[in-house]
Amino acid sequence: MTAAIEFDSVTKVYRRGLGGQEVPALTHVSFAVNPGEVCAFLGPNGAGKTTSISILMGFHSADSGQARVLGFEPGDVRAKKQIGFVPENFAFYKHLNAVKLLRFHAALAGVPLGEMDVRIADLLSKVKLTGYEKLKIGKYSRGMVQRLGIAQAMLGDPQLLIMDEPTSGLDPAGRKEVRDLIFSLKAEGKTIFLSSHILSEVEQICDKAIIINRGRLVREGTMQNLLTTGDKVEVVVDRVSAELEAKLQEWGATQEQLPSGVKILLPLERKREVVEALWTAGADVISMQPLKSSLEELYMQVVGSENPS
Amino acid sequence: MMLRTIAFNTFGTFLRDKVLIVVAILFTCGLLLMLTPLLGAKAIASMGNAAQAQSMVLGIVSVILIFTSGFGSLLAAWTAADSVATEMKSGTILAVMARPVKRWQFLLGKFLGVMLLMCAYVAMMLVLSYLLALIGGQKIHSAPWIMVLYPLVRYSIYAALAMALVTVMHPVVAWGITAAVAVVVMIVEPTGQPVQNVAWRWIKNVLYTVLPSSGLLSEDRFLAIKEAAIKKTGWLDHVTTLSYGLDYALVLLLIAMWSFHSKSLRRD
């Protein structure tokens, strides 16, 4: 199966100033995103996210290494026909209204003339811009512009959506709408490559995450694998008897009272022993799952330590 | 379809460009100011001393036409440089180039948009020429196609030159260099008088060979009002001269495309 996005040891160095001072933006970055995946691309400002996306889109060329998009060289029109791109801070022609702008992009995307208006109306309704078609985009709020940017990206019914901060500038309701939109695109089998700083959203939406820092890949994996700490299990029971409490302490477990029961964190190797003891003591086990850290915790762990604020 | 879309969008952007609108208004004011002495001279001609006044009228007509023609070259250079630079500055180029558009198609579309604007400008110039000839009590013997094609070819050279330059430098610098080239071209144009200084003669010859000859491509030489001047230029001469100009523009456009092909695209 051809990866939707493939980075193989990609390196990019910017040369700045008259002396050509070298600023490394990406250093031997390698990762792959499979078709149908929703992948988060994370990292602090200046980590190399926008440079990576620019290389993917063919806006910049890599100094070494190889990037492939849908099996083609970045910038290849055959790939671009299947890509929808939402740039960070979507820029537009101020004198146009939403319909005219989308017609312009639809013509470039090769949407047949007969289908254009229907598709535009459908997309405007999807991004909740119906009723604002005739208003010049220059008068739109930032959130409306962002939603229009998402609409233009979906014009050509792309297989791959590359989104650079798609929810920036949106209010909570707008963010939820974009999130729902991404869920529906995921259900349609689209591949989504998403750069974002809103980690709680990413955690909800994405199957996979790639974290880069200072131009280097620092963590990559499925959300499940990344967030599972691996050595602890979380068990929620309705109650814990006093007798059992002592035993739990002995096994190295910790307890936390919840409104609906008691949460017990225990070492993985004691899982069976503890659960059997809980059952025997008449406690009702409500849930049991491997302990997960939040994406924010993981992010701060792998990136925060290198970027002291 | 793609080229047409980009070209018309570029043309539409020009029509709403506030700077261009202000410049066009100032230019029109300048023209109206120039019309004042012209109409005055015309009035004198009708009262007496007709020959002297008529000569004045023709002189003013000639100055106005040179003025509009020169302004056209600067307009072509500015719009060409600005059309590409504005896309980079605003970041609209990122959304456009994310579409299945090749870089050369983008640049060619922009160039065609500039040429659409210049077509509109040439049409206005044509009307103005006939109007001025009418005021001057003369008749333009040159065919209208000459007065359309020649300036268009000349403007295409300056547009392509500015476009090539703007792929590597700031638009104001690109426009400045193009304007400087236009001035140098006029200076090195052969006048028919011998040049005494050997070094200057050599420099003039080299520059005249290398730079586009706007004198050769000028429709002014067909506006000599004297019918005899036109009869000397046959079809082959026209084709050769226009081909020379188009070839020059094409080479510059290809250089622009080559330079733009490897340019990093980002919001400036």
Coordinates of N, CA and C in Angstrom, one line a residue, chain A residues 12 14 57-60 77 80-81 83 85 87-93 95-96 104-105 107-109 113 116 152-153 155-156, chain B residues 1-2 5-6 9 12-13 16 87 90-103 105-106 110 263-267:
Chain A
K12 N 16.2 20.2 5.6 CA 16.0 21.5 4.9 C 16.8 22.5 5.8
Y14 N 17.7 26.6 5.9 CA 17.5 28.0 5.3 C 18.8 28.8 5.4
M57 N 3.7 20.3 0.0 CA 2.9 21.0 -1.0 C 3.7 21.4 -2.2
G58 N 5.0 21.2 -2.1 CA 5.9 21.6 -3.2 C 6.2 23.1 -3.2
F59 N 6.0 23.8 -2.1 CA 6.3 25.2 -2.1 C 7.8 25.4 -1.8
H60 N 8.4 24.5 -1.1 CA 9.9 24.5 -0.9 C 10.4 23.1 -1.3
V77 N 1.3 17.8 -10.2 CA -0.2 18.2 -10.4 C -1.1 16.9 -10.2
K80 N -1.5 17.0 -6.6 CA -2.3 18.2 -6.1 C -3.8 18.1 -6.5
K81 N -4.1 17.3 -7.5 CA -5.5 17.1 -7.9 C -6.2 16.4 -6.7
I83 N -5.3 16.6 -3.4 CA -5.0 17.3 -2.1 C -5.9 18.5 -1.9
F85 N -5.9 21.8 0.6 CA -4.9 22.4 1.5 C -5.5 23.6 2.3
P87 N -4.2 26.5 4.4 CA -3.0 27.2 4.9 C -3.3 27.8 6.2
E88 N -2.2 28.0 7.0 CA -2.4 28.8 8.2 C -2.8 30.2 7.9
N89 N -3.8 30.8 8.4 CA -4.3 32.1 8.1 C -4.6 32.2 6.6
F90 N -5.6 31.5 6.2 CA -6.0 31.5 4.8 C -6.1 32.9 4.2
A91 N -5.4 33.1 3.1 CA -5.4 34.4 2.5 C -6.3 34.4 1.2
F92 N -6.9 35.5 0.9 CA -8.0 35.5 -0.1 C -7.9 36.8 -0.9
Y93 N -8.6 36.9 -2.0 CA -8.7 38.1 -2.7 C -9.8 38.9 -2.1
H95 N -11.5 41.5 -2.9 CA -12.6 42.0 -3.7 C -13.6 41.0 -4.0
L96 N -13.3 39.7 -3.7 CA -14.3 38.7 -4.1 C -15.2 38.3 -3.0
F104 N -13.5 30.5 -8.4 CA -12.1 30.7 -8.9 C -11.3 29.4 -8.6
H105 N -11.4 29.0 -7.3 CA -10.6 27.8 -6.9 C -11.2 26.5 -7.5
A107 N -12.5 26.3 -10.5 CA -12.0 26.3 -11.9 C -10.6 25.8 -11.9
L108 N -9.8 26.2 -10.9 CA -8.4 25.7 -10.9 C -8.3 24.2 -10.5
A109 N -9.3 23.8 -9.7 CA -9.2 22.4 -9.2 C -9.8 21.5 -10.3
L113 N -17.9 22.7 -14.9 CA -18.7 23.9 -14.8 C -20.1 23.6 -14.3
M116 N -20.3 23.0 -10.5 CA -19.6 24.0 -9.7 C -20.6 24.6 -8.6
Q152 N -12.8 25.8 0.7 CA -12.0 25.8 -0.6 C -11.1 24.5 -0.7
A153 N -10.7 24.0 0.5 CA -9.8 22.9 0.5 C -10.6 21.6 0.1
L155 N -13.1 21.5 -2.1 CA -13.8 21.7 -3.4 C -13.6 20.6 -4.4
G156 N -12.4 20.1 -4.4 CA -12.1 19.1 -5.5 C -12.3 17.7 -5.0
Chain B
M1 N -8.3 26.7 -19.6 CA -9.3 27.1 -18.6 C -8.5 27.7 -17.4
M2 N -7.4 27.0 -17.0 CA -6.6 27.5 -15.8 C -6.0 28.8 -16.1
T5 N -8.6 31.5 -16.2 CA -9.1 31.8 -14.8 C -8.1 32.7 -14.1
I6 N -6.8 32.4 -14.2 CA -5.8 33.2 -13.5 C -5.7 34.6 -14.2
N9 N -8.8 36.7 -13.3 CA -8.7 37.1 -11.9 C -7.7 38.2 -11.7
G12 N -9.2 41.4 -13.0 CA -10.2 41.9 -12.1 C -9.5 42.5 -10.9
T13 N -8.4 42.0 -10.4 CA -7.7 42.5 -9.3 C -7.2 43.9 -9.6
R16 N -9.6 46.8 -9.4 CA -10.0 47.2 -8.1 C -8.8 47.6 -7.3
E87 N 0.7 38.6 -4.7 CA 0.3 37.2 -4.4 C 1.2 36.6 -3.3
S90 N 0.6 38.7 0.1 CA -0.7 38.4 0.8 C -0.8 36.9 1.2
G91 N -0.1 36.1 0.5 CA -0.1 34.7 0.8 C -1.2 33.9 0.0
T92 N -1.9 34.7 -0.9 CA -2.9 34.0 -1.7 C -2.2 33.0 -2.7
I93 N -1.0 33.2 -2.9 CA -0.3 32.2 -3.9 C -0.3 30.8 -3.3
L94 N -0.3 30.7 -2.0 CA -0.2 29.4 -1.4 C -1.5 28.6 -1.7
A95 N -2.6 29.2 -1.6 CA -3.9 28.5 -1.9 C -4.0 28.2 -3.4
V96 N -3.5 29.1 -4.2 CA -3.5 28.9 -5.6 C -2.6 27.8 -6.1
M97 N -1.4 27.9 -5.6 CA -0.4 26.8 -6.0 C -0.6 25.5 -5.3
A98 N -1.6 25.4 -4.4 CA -2.0 24.1 -3.9 C -2.9 23.4 -4.8
R99 N -3.4 24.1 -5.8 CA -4.3 23.6 -6.8 C -3.4 22.9 -7.9
P100 N -4.0 22.1 -8.7 CA -3.2 21.4 -9.8 C -2.7 22.4 -10.9
V101 N -2.0 23.4 -10.4 CA -1.5 24.5 -11.3 C 0.0 24.4 -11.4
K102 N 0.6 24.3 -12.6 CA 2.0 24.3 -12.7 C 2.5 25.7 -12.5
R103 N 3.8 25.9 -12.1 CA 4.3 27.2 -11.8 C 4.3 28.1 -13.1
Q105 N 2.3 27.9 -15.5 CA 0.9 28.2 -15.8 C 0.5 29.5 -15.0
F106 N 0.9 29.4 -13.7 CA 0.6 30.6 -12.9 C 1.2 31.9 -13.4
K110 N -0.7 35.1 -15.1 CA -0.5 36.5 -14.6 C -0.1 37.4 -15.7
K263 N 11.7 28.9 -7.2 CA 11.6 29.8 -6.1 C 10.8 29.2 -4.9
S264 N 11.2 29.5 -3.7 CA 10.5 29.0 -2.5 C 9.3 29.9 -2.4
L265 N 8.1 29.3 -2.3 CA 6.9 30.0 -2.1 C 6.5 30.2 -0.6
R266 N 6.4 31.4 -0.2 CA 6.0 31.6 1.2 C 5.4 33.0 1.3
R267 N 4.7 33.2 2.3 CA 4.1 34.5 2.5 C 5.2 35.5 2.9

